[in-house]
Coordinates of C-alpha atoms in Angstrom, one line a residue:
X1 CA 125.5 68.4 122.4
X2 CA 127.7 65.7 123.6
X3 CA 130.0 63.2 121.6
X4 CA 128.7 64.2 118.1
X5 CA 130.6 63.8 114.3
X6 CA 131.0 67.3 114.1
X7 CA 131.5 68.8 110.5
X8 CA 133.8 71.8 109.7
X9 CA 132.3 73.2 106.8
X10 CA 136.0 75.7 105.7
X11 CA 137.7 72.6 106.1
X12 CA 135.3 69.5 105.2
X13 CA 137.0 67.7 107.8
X14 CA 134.9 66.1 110.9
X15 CA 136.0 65.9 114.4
X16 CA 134.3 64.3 117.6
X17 CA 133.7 67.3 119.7
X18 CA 130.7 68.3 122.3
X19 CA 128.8 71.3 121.3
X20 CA 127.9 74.1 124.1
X21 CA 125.6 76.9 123.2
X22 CA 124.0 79.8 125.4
X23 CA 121.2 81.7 123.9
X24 CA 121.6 82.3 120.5
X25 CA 125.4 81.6 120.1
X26 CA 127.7 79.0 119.9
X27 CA 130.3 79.3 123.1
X28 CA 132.3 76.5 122.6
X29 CA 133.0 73.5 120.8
X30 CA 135.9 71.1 122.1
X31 CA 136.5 67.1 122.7
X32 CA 134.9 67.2 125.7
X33 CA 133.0 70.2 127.9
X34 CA 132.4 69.6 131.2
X35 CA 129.2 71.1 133.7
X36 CA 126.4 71.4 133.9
X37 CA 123.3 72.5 130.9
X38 CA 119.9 72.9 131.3
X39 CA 119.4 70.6 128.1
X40 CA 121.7 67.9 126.8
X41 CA 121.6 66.5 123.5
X42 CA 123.5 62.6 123.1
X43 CA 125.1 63.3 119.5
X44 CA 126.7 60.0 119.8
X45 CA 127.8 58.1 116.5
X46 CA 125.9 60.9 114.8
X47 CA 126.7 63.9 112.2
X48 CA 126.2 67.3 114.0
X49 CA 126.4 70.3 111.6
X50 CA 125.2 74.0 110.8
X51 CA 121.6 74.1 110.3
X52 CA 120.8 73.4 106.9
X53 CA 120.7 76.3 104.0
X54 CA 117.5 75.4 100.8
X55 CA 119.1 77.4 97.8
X56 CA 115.8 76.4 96.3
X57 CA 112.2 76.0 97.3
X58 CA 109.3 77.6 96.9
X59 CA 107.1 78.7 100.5
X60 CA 104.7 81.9 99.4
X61 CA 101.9 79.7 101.5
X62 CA 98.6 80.9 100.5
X63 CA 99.7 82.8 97.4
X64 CA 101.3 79.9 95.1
X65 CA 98.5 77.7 95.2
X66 CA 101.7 74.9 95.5
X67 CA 103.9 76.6 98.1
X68 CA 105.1 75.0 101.3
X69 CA 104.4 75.9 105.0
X70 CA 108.2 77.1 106.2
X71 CA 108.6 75.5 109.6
X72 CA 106.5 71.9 108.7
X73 CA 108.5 71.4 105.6
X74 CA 111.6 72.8 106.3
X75 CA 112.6 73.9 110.1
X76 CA 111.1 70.4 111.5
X77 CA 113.5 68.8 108.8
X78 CA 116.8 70.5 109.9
X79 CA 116.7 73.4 107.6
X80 CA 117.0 77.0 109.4
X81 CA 117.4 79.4 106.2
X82 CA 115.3 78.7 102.7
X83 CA 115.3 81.1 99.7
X84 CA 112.3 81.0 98.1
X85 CA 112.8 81.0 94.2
X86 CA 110.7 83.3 92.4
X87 CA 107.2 82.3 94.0
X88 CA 106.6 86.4 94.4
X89 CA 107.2 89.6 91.8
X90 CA 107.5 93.2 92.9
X91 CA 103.5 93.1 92.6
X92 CA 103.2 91.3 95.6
X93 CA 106.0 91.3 97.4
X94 CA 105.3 93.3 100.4
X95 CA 102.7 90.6 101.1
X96 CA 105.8 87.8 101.0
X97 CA 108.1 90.1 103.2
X98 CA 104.9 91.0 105.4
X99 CA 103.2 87.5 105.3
X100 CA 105.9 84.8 105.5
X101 CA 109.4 86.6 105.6
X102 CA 108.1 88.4 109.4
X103 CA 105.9 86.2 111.0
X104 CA 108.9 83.0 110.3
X105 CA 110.7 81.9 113.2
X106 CA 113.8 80.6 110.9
X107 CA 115.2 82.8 108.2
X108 CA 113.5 83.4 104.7
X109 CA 115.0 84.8 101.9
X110 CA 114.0 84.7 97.9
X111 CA 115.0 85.3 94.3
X112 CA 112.6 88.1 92.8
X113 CA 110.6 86.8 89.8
X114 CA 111.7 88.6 86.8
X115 CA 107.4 88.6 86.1
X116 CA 106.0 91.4 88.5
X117 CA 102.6 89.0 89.0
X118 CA 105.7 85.4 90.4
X119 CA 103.9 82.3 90.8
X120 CA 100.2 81.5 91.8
X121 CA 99.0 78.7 89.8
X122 CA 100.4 76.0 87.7
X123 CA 98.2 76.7 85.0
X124 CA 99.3 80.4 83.8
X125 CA 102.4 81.4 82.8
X126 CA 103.6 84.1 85.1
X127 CA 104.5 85.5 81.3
X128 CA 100.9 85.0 80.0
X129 CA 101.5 89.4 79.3
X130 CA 104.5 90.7 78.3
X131 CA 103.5 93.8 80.5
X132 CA 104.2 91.3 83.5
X133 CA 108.0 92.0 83.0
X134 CA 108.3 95.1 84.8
X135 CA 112.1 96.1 85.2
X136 CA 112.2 99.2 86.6
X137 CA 110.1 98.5 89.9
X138 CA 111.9 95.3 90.5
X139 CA 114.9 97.1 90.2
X140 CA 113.7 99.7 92.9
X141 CA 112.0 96.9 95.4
X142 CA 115.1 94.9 95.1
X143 CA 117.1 97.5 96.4
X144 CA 115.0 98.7 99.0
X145 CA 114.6 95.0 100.3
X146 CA 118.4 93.8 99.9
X147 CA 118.2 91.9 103.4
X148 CA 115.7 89.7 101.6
X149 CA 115.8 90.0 98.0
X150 CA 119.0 87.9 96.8
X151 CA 118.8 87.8 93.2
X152 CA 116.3 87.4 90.6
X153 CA 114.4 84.4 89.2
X154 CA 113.4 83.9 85.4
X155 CA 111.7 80.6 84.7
X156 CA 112.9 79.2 80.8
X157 CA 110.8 76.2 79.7
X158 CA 108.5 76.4 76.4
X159 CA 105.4 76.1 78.9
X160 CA 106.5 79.8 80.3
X161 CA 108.8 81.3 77.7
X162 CA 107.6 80.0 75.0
X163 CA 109.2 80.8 72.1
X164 CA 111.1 83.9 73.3
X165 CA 113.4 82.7 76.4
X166 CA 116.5 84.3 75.8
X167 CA 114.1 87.7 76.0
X168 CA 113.5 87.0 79.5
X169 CA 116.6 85.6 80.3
X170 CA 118.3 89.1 78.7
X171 CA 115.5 91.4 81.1
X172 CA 116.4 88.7 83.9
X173 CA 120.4 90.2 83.4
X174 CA 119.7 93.5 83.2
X175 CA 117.5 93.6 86.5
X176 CA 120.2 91.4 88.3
X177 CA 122.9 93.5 86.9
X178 CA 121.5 96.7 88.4
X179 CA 120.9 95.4 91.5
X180 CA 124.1 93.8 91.7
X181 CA 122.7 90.3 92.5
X182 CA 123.1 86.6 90.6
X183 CA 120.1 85.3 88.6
X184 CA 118.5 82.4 88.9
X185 CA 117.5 80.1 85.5
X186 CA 114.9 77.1 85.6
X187 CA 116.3 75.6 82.3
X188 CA 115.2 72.6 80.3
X189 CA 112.9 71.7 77.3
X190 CA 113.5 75.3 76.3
X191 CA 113.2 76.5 72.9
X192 CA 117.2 77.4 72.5
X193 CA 120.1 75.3 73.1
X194 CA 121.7 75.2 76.8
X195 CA 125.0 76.9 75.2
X196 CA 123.0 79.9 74.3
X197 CA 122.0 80.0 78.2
X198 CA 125.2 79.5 79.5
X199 CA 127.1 81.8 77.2
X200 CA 125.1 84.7 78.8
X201 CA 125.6 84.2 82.2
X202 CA 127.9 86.1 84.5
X203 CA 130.0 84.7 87.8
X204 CA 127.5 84.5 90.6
X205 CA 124.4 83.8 88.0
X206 CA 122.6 79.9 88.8
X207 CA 121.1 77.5 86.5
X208 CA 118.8 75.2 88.4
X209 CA 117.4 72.2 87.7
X210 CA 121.3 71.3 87.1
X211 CA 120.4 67.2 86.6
X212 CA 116.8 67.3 84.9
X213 CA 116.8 64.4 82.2
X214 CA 114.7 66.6 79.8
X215 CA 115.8 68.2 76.1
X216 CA 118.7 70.9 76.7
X217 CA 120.6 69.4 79.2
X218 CA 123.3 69.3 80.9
X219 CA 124.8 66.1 78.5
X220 CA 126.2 66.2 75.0
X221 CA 126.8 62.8 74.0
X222 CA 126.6 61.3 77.5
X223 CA 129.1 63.5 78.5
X224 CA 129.2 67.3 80.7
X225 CA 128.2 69.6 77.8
X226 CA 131.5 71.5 76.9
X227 CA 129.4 74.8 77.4
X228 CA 128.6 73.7 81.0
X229 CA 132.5 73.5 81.4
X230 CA 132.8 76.9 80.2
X231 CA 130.3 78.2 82.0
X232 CA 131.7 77.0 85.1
X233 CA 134.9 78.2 84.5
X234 CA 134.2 81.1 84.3
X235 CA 132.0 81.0 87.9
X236 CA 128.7 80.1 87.0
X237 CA 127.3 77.8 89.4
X238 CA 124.8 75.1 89.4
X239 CA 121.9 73.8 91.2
X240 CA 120.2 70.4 91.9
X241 CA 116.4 71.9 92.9
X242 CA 115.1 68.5 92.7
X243 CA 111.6 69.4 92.8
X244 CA 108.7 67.1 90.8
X245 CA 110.2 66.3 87.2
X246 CA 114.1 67.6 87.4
X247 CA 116.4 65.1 88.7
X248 CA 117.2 62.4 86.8
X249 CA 119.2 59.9 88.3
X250 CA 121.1 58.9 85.3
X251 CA 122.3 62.2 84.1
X252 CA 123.2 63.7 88.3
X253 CA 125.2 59.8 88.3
X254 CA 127.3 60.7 85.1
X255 CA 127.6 64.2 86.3
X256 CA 129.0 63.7 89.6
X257 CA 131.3 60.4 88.2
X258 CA 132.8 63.1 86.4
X259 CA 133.4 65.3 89.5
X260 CA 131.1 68.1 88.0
X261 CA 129.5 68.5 91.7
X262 CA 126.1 70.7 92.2
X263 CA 127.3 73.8 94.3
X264 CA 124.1 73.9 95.9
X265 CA 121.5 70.9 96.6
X266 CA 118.4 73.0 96.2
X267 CA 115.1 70.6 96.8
X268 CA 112.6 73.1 95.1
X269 CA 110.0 71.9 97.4
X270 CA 106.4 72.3 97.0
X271 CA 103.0 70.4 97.7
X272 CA 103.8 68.3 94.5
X273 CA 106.4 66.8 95.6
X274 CA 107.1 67.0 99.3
X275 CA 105.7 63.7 100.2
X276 CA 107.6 62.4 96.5
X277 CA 109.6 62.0 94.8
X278 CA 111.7 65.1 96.8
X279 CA 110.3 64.8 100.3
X280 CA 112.7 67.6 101.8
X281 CA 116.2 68.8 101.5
X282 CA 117.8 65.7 103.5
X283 CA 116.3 63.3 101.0
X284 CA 117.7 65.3 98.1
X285 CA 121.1 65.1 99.7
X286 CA 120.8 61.9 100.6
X287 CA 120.1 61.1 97.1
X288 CA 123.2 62.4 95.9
X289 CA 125.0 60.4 98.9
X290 CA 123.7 57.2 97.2
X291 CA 124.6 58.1 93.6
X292 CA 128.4 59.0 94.2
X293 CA 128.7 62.5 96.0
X294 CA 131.4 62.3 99.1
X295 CA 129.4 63.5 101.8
X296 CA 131.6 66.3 102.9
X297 CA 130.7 67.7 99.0
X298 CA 127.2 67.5 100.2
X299 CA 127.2 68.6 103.3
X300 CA 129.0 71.6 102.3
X301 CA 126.4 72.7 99.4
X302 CA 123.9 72.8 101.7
X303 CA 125.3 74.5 104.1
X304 CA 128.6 77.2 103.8
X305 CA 128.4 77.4 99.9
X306 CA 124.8 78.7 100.0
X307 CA 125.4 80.5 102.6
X308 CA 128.3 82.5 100.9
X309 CA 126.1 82.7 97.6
X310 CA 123.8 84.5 99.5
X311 CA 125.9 86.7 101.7
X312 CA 124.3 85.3 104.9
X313 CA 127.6 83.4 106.1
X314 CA 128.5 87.0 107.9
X315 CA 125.4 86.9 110.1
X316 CA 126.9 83.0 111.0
X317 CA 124.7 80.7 108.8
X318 CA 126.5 77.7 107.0
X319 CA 128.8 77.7 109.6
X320 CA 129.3 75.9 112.9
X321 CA 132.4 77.8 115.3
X322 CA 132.8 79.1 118.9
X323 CA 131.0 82.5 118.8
X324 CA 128.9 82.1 115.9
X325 CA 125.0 81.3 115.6
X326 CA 123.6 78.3 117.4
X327 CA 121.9 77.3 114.1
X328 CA 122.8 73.7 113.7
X329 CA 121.3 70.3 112.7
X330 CA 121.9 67.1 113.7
X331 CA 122.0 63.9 111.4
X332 CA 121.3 60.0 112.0
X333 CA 123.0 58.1 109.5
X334 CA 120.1 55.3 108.2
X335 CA 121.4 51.7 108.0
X336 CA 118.7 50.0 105.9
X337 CA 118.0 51.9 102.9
X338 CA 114.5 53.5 101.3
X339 CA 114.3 52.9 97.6
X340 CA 113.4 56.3 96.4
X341 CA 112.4 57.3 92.8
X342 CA 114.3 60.0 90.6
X343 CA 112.0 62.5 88.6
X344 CA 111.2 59.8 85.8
X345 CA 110.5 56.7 88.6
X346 CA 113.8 55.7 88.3
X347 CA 114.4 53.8 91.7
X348 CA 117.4 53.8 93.6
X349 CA 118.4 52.2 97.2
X350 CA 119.1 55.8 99.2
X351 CA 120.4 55.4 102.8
X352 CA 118.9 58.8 104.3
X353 CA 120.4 60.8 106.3
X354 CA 117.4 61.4 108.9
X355 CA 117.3 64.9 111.2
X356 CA 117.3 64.4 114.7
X357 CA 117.5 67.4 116.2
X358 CA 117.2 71.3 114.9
X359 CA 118.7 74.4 117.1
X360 CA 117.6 77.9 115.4
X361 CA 118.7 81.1 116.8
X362 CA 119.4 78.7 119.9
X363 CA 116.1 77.1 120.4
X364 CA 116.0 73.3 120.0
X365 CA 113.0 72.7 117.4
X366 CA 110.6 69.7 117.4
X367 CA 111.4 67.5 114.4
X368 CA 108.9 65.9 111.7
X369 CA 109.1 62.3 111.3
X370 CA 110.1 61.5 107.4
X371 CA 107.4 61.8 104.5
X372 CA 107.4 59.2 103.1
X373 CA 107.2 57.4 106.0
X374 CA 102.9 56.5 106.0
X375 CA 102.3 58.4 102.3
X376 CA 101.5 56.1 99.6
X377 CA 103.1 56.2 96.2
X378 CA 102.6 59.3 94.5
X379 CA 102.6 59.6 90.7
X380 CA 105.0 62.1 88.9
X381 CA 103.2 64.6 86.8
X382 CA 104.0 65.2 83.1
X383 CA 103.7 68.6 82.8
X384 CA 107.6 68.3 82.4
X385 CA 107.3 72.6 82.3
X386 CA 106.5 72.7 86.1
X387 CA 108.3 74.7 88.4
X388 CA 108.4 72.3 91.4

């Protein structure tokens, strides 16, 4: 990769460098590489980082009736490692690990759903039973499978919790706490305030759906909520996943004017909203881009903070340096801008930042062209207690 804008994630700073790899690995990186290469990539006026990291998205294909294929939706759009949040329970998770984590050419990780039975349809709560929550073999599978299991997931909204969230949220702890992994919480129109959320959560722990414009929110008064302040300062961190009905553009733009940046820009993709209003994890950064966040911010929550949150910086993800992985992705900054649509069709001129090249373990990947290229307008579904 010659002449690229390449991006330092540990230091945020960018540098025009060529990029040489050899097989899976990374062998040098410098202002300018001479020889000879079997392939050579112009990086010219583009941005040239670590392959992207999806804190959030949901890709149990053939299980959760709404799940996205991997590679199409993410690989072919610059993303090499996904966590899949809570789409699979300990009931049938050797099928995920078996199924989708094995037979994926870039890396899949996911958040154990504190419900044994995880996600199949939109229409059942995965806590239709209470005998769903079934602690003591999610404890054991999460510990057998720590390579894949991260933490655990526990969904919060009245359409799955119903009147009981802080139940669930309080099995969701005690799982993560025994495992020694963060939890992840899908909050909003949930039948307790947001501080009683926050006040329980640990350093490491997520909320998600950080910008949704729905009851218990992240605002008090058009303001950060003073328990989101807390809860930050004392290491909780916070997640976009965009998804079908949870970003709102007005609460991410008074968020992010105040400096309270996501730590991770999680899309939460899935079929219902991956031609819009998310599209893919670009688009969701881009997003951000337009509403205020400097793009070294971005770039680094979707690449090295994810990667840290989810221990797989050590194996060389989120990072882009002489004798680390050759997982990188390259950007094309857009000049004219798509007007894209928030979770409430709130519209907003984005200039995206479009993948055009992938290298996974190495191997340069065949990019996607862009969604919402040829897809007609799609219309946001009310079922504001959706996952995705």
């Amino acid at each position: 990769m010659t002449g690229g804008r390449v991006f330092d994630p540990r230091s945020g700073e960018f540098r025009t460098a060529d990029v040489a790899t050899s097989g899976s690995k990374v062998v040098r990186i410098a202002e300018r590489i001479s020889g000879t290469a079997p392939q050579v990539i112009d990086c010219s006026g583009k941005i040239v980082t670590p392959g992207l990291v999806d804190m959030h998205t949901h890709v149990y294909d053939g299980v959760f009736e709404k799940a996205v294929p991997a590679v199409e939706a993410h690989l072919r759009r610059g993303v090499t490692a996904v966590v899949d949040a809570g789409s699979f329970g300990v009931s049938n998770f050797d099928g995920f690990r078996r199924y989708i984590v094995e037979e994926s050419p870039c890396r899949i990780l996911g958040f154990i759903n504190i419900s044994s039975v995880g996600l199949s349809n939109m229409e059942v709560s995965e806590f239709a039973s209470p005998a769903a929550v079934m602690k003591d073999k999610t404890i054991a599978t999460a510990l057998k499978h720590p390579d894949i299991i991260k933490g655990v997931k526990v969904r919060l909204s009245r359409s799955q919790a119903g009147d009981k969230p802080l139940d669930y949220l309080d099995a969701a702890l005690e799982v993560g706490a025994a495992i020694g992994k963060p939890i992840m919480v899908h909050f909003g129109e949930t039948a307790c305030p947001v501080e009683a959320v926050l006040s329980r959560l640990r350093p490491g722990d997520i909320l998600t759906h950080a910008f949704h414009g729905k009851s218990e929110g992240l605002l008090q008064d058009g303001a950060i909520h003073p328990a989101a302040h807390d809860a930050r300062g004392r290491g909780v961190l916070f997640d976009v996943g965009h998804g079908t009905t949870q970003l709102a553009y007005a609460v991410a733009r008074t968020a992010l004017e105040a400096g309270f940046y996501p730590d991770t820009v999680g899309s939460d993709l899935s079929l219902r909203n991956w031609r819009e209003p998310a599209y893919d994890l670009p688009t969701v950064m881009s997003k951000l881009l337009a509403l205020g966040m400097p793009l070294p911010k971005v770039l680094g929550a979707a690449t090295i903070r994810p990667a840290e949150i989810l221990g797989i910086d050590v194996d060389g993800f989120g990072l882009l340096e002489e004798g680390g992985l050759a997982s990188i992705t390259v950007f094309d900054e857009l000049v004219d801008p798509d007007i894209l649509p928030d979770a409430s069709d709130d519209r907003l001129p984005v200039k995206r930042l479009e993948p055009v090249a992938t290298i996974n373990y190495g191997e340069a990947i065949e990019t996607t062209p862009w969604r919402g290229l040829d897809t007609a307008s799609v219309a946001v579904s009310a079922d504001h207690g959706a996952c995705c």
